[in-house]
CSV table of C-alpha atoms in Angstrom, one decimal:
chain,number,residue,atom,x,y,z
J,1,UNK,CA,44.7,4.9,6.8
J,2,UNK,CA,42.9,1.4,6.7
J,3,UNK,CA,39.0,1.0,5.2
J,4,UNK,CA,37.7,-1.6,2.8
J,5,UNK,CA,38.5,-1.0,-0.8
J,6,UNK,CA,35.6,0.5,-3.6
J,7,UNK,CA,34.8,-2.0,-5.8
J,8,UNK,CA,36.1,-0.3,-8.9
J,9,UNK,CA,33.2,-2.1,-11.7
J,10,UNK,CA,30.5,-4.5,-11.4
J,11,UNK,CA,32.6,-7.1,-13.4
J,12,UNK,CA,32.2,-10.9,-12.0
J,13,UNK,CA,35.2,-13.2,-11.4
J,14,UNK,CA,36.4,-14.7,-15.7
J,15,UNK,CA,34.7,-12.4,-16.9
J,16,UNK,CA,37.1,-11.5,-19.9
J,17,UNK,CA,35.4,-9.4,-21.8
J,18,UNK,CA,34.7,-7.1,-19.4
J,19,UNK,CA,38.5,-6.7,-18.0
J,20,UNK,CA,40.0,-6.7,-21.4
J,21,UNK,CA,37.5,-3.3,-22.0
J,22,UNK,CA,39.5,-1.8,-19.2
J,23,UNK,CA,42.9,-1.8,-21.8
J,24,UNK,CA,41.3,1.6,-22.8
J,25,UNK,CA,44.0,4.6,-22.6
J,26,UNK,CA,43.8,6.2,-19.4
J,27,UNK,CA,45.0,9.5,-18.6
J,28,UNK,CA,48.4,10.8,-17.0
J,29,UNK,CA,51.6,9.1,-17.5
J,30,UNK,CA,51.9,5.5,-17.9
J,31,UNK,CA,54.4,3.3,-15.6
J,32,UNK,CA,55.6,1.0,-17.5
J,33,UNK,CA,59.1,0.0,-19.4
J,34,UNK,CA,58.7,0.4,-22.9
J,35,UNK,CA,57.7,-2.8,-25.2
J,36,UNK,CA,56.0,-4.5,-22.2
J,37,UNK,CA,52.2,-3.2,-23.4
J,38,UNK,CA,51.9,-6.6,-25.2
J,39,UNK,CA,52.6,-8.5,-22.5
J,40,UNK,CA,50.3,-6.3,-20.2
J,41,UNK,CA,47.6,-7.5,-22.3
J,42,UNK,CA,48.1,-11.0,-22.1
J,43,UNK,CA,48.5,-10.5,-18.7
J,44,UNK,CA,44.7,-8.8,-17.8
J,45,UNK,CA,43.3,-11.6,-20.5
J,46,UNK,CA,44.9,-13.8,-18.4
J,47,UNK,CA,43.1,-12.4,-15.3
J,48,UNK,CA,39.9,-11.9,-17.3
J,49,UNK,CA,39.9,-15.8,-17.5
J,50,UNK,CA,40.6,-16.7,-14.4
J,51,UNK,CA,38.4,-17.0,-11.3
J,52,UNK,CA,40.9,-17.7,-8.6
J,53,UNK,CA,43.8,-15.9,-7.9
J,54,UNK,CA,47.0,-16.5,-5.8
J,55,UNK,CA,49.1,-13.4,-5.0
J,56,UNK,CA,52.4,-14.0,-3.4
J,57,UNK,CA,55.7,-12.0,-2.6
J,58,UNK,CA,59.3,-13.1,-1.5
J,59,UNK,CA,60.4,-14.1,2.0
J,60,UNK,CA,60.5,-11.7,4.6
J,61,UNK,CA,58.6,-9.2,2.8
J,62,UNK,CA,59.3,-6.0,2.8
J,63,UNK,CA,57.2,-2.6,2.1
J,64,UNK,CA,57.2,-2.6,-1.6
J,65,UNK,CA,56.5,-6.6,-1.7
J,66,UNK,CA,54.0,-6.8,1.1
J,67,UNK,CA,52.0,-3.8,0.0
J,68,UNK,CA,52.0,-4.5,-3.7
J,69,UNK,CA,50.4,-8.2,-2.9
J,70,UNK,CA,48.0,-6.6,-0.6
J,71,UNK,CA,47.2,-3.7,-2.4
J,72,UNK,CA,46.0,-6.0,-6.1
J,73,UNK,CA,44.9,-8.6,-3.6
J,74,UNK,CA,42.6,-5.6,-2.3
J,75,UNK,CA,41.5,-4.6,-6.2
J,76,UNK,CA,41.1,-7.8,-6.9
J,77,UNK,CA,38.5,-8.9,-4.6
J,78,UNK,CA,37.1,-6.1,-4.9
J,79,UNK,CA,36.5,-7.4,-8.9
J,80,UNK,CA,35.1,-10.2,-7.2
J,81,UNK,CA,38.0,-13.1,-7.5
J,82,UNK,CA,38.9,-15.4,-5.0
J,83,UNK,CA,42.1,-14.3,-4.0
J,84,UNK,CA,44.9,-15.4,-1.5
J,85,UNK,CA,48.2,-13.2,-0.7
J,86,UNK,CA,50.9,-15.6,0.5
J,87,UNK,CA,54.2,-15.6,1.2
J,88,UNK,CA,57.2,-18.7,1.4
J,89,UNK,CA,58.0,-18.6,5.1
J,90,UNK,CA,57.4,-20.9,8.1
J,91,UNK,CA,56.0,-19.4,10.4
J,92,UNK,CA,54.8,-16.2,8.5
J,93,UNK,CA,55.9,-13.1,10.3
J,94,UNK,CA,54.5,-9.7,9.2
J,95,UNK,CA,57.2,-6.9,10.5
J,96,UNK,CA,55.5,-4.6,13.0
J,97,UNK,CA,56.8,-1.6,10.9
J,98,UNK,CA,54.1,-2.8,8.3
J,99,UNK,CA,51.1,-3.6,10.9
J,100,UNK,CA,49.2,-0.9,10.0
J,101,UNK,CA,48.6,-2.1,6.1
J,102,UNK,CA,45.0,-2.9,5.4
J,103,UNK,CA,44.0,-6.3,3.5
J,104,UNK,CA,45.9,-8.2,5.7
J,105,UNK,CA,43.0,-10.3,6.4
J,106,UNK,CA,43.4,-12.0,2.8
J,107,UNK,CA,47.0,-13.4,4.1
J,108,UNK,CA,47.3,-17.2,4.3
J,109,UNK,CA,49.9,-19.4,5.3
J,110,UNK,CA,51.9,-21.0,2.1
J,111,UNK,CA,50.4,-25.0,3.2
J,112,UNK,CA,47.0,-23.2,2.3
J,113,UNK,CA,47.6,-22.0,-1.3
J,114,UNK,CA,46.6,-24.5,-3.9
J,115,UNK,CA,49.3,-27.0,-4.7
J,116,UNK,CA,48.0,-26.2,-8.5
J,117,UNK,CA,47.3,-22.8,-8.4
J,118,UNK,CA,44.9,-21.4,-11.4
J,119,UNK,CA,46.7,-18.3,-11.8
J,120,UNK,CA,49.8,-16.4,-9.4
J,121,UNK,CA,50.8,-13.0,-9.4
J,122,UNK,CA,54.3,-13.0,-8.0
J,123,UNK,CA,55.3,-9.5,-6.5
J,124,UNK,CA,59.1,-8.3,-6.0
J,125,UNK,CA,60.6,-11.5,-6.3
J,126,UNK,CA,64.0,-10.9,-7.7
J,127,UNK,CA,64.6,-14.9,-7.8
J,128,UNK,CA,63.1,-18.2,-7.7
J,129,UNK,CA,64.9,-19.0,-4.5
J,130,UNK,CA,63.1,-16.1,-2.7
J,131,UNK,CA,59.8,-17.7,-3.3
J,132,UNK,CA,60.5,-19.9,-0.1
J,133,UNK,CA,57.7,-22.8,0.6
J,134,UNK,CA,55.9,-21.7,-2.5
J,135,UNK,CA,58.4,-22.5,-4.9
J,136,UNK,CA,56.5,-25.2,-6.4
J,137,UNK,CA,53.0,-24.0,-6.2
J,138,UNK,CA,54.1,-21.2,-8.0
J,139,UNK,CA,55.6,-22.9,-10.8
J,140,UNK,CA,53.0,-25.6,-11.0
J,141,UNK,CA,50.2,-22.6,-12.2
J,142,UNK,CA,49.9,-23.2,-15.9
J,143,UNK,CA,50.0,-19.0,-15.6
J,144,UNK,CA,52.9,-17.5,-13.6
J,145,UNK,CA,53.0,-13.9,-13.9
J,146,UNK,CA,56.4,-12.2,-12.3
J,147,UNK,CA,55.8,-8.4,-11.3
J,148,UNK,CA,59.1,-6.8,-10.5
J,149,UNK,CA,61.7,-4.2,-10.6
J,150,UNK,CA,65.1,-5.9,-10.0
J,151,UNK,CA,67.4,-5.6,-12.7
J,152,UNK,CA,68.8,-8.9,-11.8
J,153,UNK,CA,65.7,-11.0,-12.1
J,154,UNK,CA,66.4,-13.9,-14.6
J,155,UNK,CA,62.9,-13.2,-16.6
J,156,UNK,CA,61.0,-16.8,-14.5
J,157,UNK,CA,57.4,-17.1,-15.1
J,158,UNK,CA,55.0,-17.7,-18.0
J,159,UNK,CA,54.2,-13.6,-17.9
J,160,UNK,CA,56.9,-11.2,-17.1
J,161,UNK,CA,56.2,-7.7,-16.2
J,162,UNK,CA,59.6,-6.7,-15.2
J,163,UNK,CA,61.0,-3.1,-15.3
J,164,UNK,CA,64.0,-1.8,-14.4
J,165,UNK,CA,63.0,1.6,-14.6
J,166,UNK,CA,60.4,1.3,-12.3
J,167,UNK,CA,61.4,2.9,-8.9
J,168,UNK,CA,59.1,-0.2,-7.0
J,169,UNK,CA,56.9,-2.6,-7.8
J,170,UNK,CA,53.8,-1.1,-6.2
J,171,UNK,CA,54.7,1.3,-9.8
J,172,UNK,CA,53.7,-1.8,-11.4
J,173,UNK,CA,50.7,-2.5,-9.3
J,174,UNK,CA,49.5,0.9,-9.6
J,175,UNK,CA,49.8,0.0,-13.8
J,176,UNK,CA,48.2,-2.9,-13.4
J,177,UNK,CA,45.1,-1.4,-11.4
J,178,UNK,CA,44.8,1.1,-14.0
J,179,UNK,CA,44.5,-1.1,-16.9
J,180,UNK,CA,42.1,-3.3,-14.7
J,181,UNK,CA,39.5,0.0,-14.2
J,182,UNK,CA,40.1,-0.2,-10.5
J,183,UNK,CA,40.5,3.6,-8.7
J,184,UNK,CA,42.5,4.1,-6.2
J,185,UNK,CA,40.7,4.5,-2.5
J,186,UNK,CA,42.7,5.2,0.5
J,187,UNK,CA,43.2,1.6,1.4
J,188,UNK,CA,45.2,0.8,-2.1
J,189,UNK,CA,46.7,3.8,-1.7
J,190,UNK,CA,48.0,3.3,1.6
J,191,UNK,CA,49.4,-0.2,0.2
J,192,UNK,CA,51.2,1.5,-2.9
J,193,UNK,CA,52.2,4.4,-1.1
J,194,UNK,CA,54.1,2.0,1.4
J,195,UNK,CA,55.6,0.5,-1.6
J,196,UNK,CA,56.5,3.0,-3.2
J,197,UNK,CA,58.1,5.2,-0.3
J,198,UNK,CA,60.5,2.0,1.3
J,199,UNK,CA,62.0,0.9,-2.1
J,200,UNK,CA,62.8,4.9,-2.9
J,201,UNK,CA,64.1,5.5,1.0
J,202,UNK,CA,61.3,7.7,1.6
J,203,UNK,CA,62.0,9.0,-2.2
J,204,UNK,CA,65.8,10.1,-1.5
J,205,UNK,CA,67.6,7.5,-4.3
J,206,UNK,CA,68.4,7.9,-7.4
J,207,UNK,CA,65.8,5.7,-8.9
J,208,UNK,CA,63.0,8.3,-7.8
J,209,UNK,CA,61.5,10.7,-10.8
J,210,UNK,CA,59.4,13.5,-11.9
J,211,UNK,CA,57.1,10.3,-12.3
J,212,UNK,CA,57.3,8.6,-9.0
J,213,UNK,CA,56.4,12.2,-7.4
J,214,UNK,CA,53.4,12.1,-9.7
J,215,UNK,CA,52.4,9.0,-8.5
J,216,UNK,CA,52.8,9.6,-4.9
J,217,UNK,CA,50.8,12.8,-5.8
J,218,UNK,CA,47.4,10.1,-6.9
J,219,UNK,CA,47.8,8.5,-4.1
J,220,UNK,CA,48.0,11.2,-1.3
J,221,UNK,CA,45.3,12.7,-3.1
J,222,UNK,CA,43.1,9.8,-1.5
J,223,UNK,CA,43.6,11.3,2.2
J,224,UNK,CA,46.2,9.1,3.6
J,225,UNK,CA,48.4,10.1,6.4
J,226,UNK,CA,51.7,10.0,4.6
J,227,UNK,CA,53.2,11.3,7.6
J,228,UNK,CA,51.8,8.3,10.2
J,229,UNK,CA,52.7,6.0,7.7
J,230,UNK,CA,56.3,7.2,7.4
J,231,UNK,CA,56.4,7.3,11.1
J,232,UNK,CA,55.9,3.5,11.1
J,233,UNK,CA,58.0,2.9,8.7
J,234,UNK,CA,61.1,4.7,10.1
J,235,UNK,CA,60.9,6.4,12.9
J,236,UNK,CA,59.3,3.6,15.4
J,237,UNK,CA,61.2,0.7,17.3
J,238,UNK,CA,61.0,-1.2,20.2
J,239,UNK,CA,64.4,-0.2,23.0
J,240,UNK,CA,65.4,-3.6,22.1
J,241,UNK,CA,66.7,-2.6,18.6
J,242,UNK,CA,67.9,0.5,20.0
J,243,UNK,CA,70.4,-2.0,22.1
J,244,UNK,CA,71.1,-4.3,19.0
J,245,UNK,CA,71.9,-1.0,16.6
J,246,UNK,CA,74.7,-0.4,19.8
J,247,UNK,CA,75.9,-3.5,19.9
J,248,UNK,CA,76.2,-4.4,15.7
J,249,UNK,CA,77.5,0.0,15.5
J,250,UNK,CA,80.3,-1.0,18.2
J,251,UNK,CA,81.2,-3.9,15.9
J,252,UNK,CA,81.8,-2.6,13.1
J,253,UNK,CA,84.9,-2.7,11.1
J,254,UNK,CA,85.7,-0.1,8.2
J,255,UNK,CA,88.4,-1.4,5.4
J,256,UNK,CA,89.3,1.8,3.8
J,257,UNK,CA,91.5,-0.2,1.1
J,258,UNK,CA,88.9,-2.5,-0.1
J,259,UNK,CA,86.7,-1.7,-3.2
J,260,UNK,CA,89.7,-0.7,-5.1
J,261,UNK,CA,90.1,2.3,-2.4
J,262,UNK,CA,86.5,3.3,-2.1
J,263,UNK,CA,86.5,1.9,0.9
J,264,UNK,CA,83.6,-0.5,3.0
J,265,UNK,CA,82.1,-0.1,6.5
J,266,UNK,CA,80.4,-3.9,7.5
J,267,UNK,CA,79.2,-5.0,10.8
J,268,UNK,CA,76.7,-8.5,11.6
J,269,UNK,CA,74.6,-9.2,13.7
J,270,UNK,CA,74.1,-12.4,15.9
J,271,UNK,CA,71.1,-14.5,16.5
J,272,UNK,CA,72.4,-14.2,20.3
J,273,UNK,CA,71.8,-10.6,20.2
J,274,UNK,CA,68.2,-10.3,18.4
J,275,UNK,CA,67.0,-13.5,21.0
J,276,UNK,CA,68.5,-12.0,24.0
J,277,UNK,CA,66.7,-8.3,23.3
J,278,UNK,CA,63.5,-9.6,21.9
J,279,UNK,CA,63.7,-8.4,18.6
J,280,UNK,CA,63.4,-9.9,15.4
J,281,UNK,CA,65.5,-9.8,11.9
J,282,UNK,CA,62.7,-7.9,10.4
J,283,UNK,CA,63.0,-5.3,12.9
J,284,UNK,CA,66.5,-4.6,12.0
J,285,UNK,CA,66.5,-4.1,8.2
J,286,UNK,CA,66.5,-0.4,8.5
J,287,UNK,CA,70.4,-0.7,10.3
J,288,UNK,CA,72.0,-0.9,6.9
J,289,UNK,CA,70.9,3.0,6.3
J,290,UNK,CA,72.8,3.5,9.3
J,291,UNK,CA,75.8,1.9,8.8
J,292,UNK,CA,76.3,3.4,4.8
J,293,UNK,CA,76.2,6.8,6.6
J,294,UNK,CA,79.9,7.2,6.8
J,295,UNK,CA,81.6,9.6,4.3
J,296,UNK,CA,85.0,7.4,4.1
J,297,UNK,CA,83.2,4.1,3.0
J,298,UNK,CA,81.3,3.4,-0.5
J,299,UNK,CA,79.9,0.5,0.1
J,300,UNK,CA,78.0,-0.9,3.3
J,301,UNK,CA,77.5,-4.3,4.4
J,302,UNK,CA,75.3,-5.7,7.1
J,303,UNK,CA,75.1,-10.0,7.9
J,304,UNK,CA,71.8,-10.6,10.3
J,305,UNK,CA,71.8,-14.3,11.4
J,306,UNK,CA,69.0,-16.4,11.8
J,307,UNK,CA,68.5,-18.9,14.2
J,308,UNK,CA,70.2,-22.0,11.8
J,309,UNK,CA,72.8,-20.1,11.8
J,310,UNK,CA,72.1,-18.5,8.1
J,311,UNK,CA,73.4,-14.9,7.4
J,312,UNK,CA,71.5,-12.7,5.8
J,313,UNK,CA,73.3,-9.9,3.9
J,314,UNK,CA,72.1,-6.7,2.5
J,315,UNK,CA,74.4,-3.9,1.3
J,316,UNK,CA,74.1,-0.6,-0.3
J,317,UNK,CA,76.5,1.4,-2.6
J,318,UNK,CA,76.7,4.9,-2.9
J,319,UNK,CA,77.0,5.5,-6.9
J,320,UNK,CA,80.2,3.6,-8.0
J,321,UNK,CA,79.9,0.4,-7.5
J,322,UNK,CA,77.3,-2.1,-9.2
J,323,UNK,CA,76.5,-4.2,-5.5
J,324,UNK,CA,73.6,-6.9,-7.4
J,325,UNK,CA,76.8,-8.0,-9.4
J,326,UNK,CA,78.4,-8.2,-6.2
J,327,UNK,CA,75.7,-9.9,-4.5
J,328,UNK,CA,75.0,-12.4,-7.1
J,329,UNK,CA,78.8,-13.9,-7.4
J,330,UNK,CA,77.2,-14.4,-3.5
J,331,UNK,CA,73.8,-16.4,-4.8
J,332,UNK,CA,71.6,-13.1,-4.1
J,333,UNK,CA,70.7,-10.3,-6.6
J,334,UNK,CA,69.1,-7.1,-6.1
J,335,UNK,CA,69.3,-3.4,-7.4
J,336,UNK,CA,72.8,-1.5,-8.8
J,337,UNK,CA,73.0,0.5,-5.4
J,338,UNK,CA,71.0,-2.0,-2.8
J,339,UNK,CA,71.3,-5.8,-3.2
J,340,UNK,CA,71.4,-8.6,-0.7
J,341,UNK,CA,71.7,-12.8,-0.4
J,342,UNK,CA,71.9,-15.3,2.3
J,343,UNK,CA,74.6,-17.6,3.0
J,344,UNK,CA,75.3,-20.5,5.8
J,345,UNK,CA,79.2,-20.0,6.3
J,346,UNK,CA,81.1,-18.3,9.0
J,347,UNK,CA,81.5,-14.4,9.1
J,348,UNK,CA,84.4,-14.0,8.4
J,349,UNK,CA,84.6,-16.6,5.3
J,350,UNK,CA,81.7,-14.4,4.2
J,351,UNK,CA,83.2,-11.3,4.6
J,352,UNK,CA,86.1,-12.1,2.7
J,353,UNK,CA,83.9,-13.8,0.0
J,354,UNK,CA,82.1,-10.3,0.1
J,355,UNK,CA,85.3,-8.0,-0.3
J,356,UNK,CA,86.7,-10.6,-3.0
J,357,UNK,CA,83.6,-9.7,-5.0
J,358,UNK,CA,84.3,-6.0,-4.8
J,359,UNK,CA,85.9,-4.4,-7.9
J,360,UNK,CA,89.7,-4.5,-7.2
C-alpha cells in the first residue's frame, strides 16, 4: 500500500508558469462545487509562486484530514516544494487505525512550522478553533488556503475551496492534483482512498455518488489493497477498546421522547476508562457507529473525555434532523447527519445542553 510517490513533471519549486500550464481540461468528471474554478486558479498561481509549503489539518485527525494533508504533501514534494504536514496538537498522536498511510515521514510537530508561513494549505478544518497550536501560524501566511467539505465552515482563509457537495476532502485533493498535472500512484491513492472511504462510512451515507464511486474507481485502479486498508480502518482494535465499547454500551441511556419523538440513544466515556484499559480517544471514534445502530433512536450521541476533563462529542443523525445546527448552538459544527464539538462542563449539564438543542 505504501511506496514513494512519481514525480508527476519536472517543474521546480515557484515555478508559475509551469503549474498554471497544468489548468488545462483534464478528462473524466470534475470534483468540484460549481463557481469555485476562479478560485482554483488563484489557488495553483498561488502555489506556482511559492517555494515552501505548509500543509496542516485539524486536531485529532481523522482519515479524510490526515490522508488529504499527506496525500498533497506527497504531490507536492514530489513537484519539488518544501513541504511540512502539521497538525495543532501537543503531543501529536497519529491513530493506529491510520499507521499504515505513507508520507508520514513529512509530519512535524506544530513548534516546527514557520511562525510566518509562505503559504498553508489547510485540510478539513471545519473551524478556526480546530486548528489547535497552529492557529496563529496559519493565519499569519499572507496565503491561507481552506480545503474543506463542511457545510458549517464560516468561509476563514485568504483562498477558500469549500464544497459542500463534496463527499470528503481528499475529493478536493484529488481536484487539486489534477489541476497541478500530478497522477495518481498507489501511495496518493492509498491517502485519498482513506479519505474518501472514512468520511463516506466505507461509502454507505448519503453524501456518496455515482461520482465518488468513480473516483474510488481511479484510485483502486493504482493496485491498492482496498480491502487491508478497510480492515485497518474498521475491523482492527486492541481488547482494550473491546472492554471500553462494554463499559460506554452498558451506560447508555435512550430518551425515546427527546428530538420531538424521534428519539436519542447517548452514552460517554470517561478518561478513567480509556487510562485504565490503555487505550486512547482516537481509538474510540468508531463507537458512535455503534451506538446510532438502534432502530428506536434518531439521533446518537457519544461524550469521550480527555484527561482535563474536556468532553468531546460527536453525534450522528439518521435523515431528519440537521445535527451541525445542533452542534454549533454547542461551539462545534460539522456535517447535516455527523457533527461534533468539545465542551468542559459536567455530563449531565452537557447532555441536557445537547437535548435542549434538539428540535422540540
Amino acid at each position: 500500500m505504501t511506496g514513494e510517490p512519481t514525480a508527476a513533471g519536472t517543474a521546480g519549486a515557484g515555478s508559475t508558469s509551469t503549474v498554471e500550464s497544468a489548468l488545462v481540461a483534464l478528462p473524466g468528471p470534475r470534483a468540484e462545487a460549481p463557481g469555485l474554478d476562479h478560485e482554483w486558479q488563484r489557488v495553483v498561481a498561488a502555489i506556482g509562486r511559492a517555494a515552501s509549503i505548509d500543509l496542516i489539518c485539524h486536531i485529532n485527525p481523522d482519515g479524510d484530514a490526515l490522508g488529504s494533508a499527506l496525500a498533497a504533501g506527497l504531490a507536492l514534494r514530489g513537484l519539488g516544494y518544501e513541504v511540512r504536514v502539521s497538525f495543532g496538537d501537543d503531543p501529536q498522536i497519529v491513530p493506529e487505525s491510520l499507521s499504515f498511510l505513507p508520507g508520514q515521514e513529512l509530519i512535524v510537530p506544530a513548534s516546527a512550522v514557520p511562525d510566518v508561513p509562505e503559504l498553508v494549505l489547510c485540510f478539513d478544518v471545519a473551524s478556526e478553533s480546530r486548528l489547535g497550536l497552529l492557529h496563529a501560524k496559519a493565519f499569519a501566511a499572507p496565503v491561507l488556503v481552506v480545503l474543506d467539505h463542511h457545510a458549517s465552515n464560516p468561509g476563514f482563509g485568504t483562498h477558500r475551496l469549500i464544497d459542500p457537495g463534496a463527499p470528503a476532502t481528499a475529493v478536493l485533493v484529488d481536484e487539486l492534483l489534477r489541476r497541478l498535472g500530478v497522477e495518481l500512484d498507489q501511495a496518493l491513492a492509498t491517502c485519498l482512498y482513506t479519505g474518501v472511504a472514512t468520511d463516506t462510512g466505507s461509502f454507505k451515507y448519503a453524501g456518496t455518488t455515482p461520482a465518488t464511486h468513480e473516483l474510488a474507481g481511479r484510485l483502486l485502479a493504482t493496485g491498492i489493497r482496498h480491502d487491508l486498508i478497510s480492515r485497518q480502518l474498521w475491523d482492527t482494535s486492541s481488547f482494550g477498546y473491546l472492554k471500553v465499547l462494554g463499559a460506554a454500551l452498558e451506560r447508555a441511556v435512550y430518551e425515546p421522547e427527546a428530538a420531538d419523538g424521534r428519539g436519542l440513544v447517548w452514552t460517554w466515556v470517561p478518561y478513567q476508562d480509556l487510562a485504565l484499559f490503555g487505550v486512547t480517544v482516537e481509538e474510540i471514534e468508531g463507537l458512535i457507529d455503534v451506538l446510532r445502530r438502534p432502530a428506536e433512536a434518531e439521533v446518537a450521541l457519544v461524550l469521550k473525555q480527555d484527561p482535563d476533563g474536556t468532553l468531546r462529542g460527536s453525534c450522528r443523525s439518521k435523515g431528519a434532523i440537521d445535527v451541525a445546527e445542533v452542534c454549533t448552538a454547542l461551539g462545534g459544527g460539522g456535517h447535516v447527519f455527523a457533527a461534533g464539538f468539545s465542551v468542559r462542563d459536567e455530563v449531565a449539564a452537557v447532555v441536557a445542553r445537547f437535548r435542549a438543542a434538539l428540535p422540540s
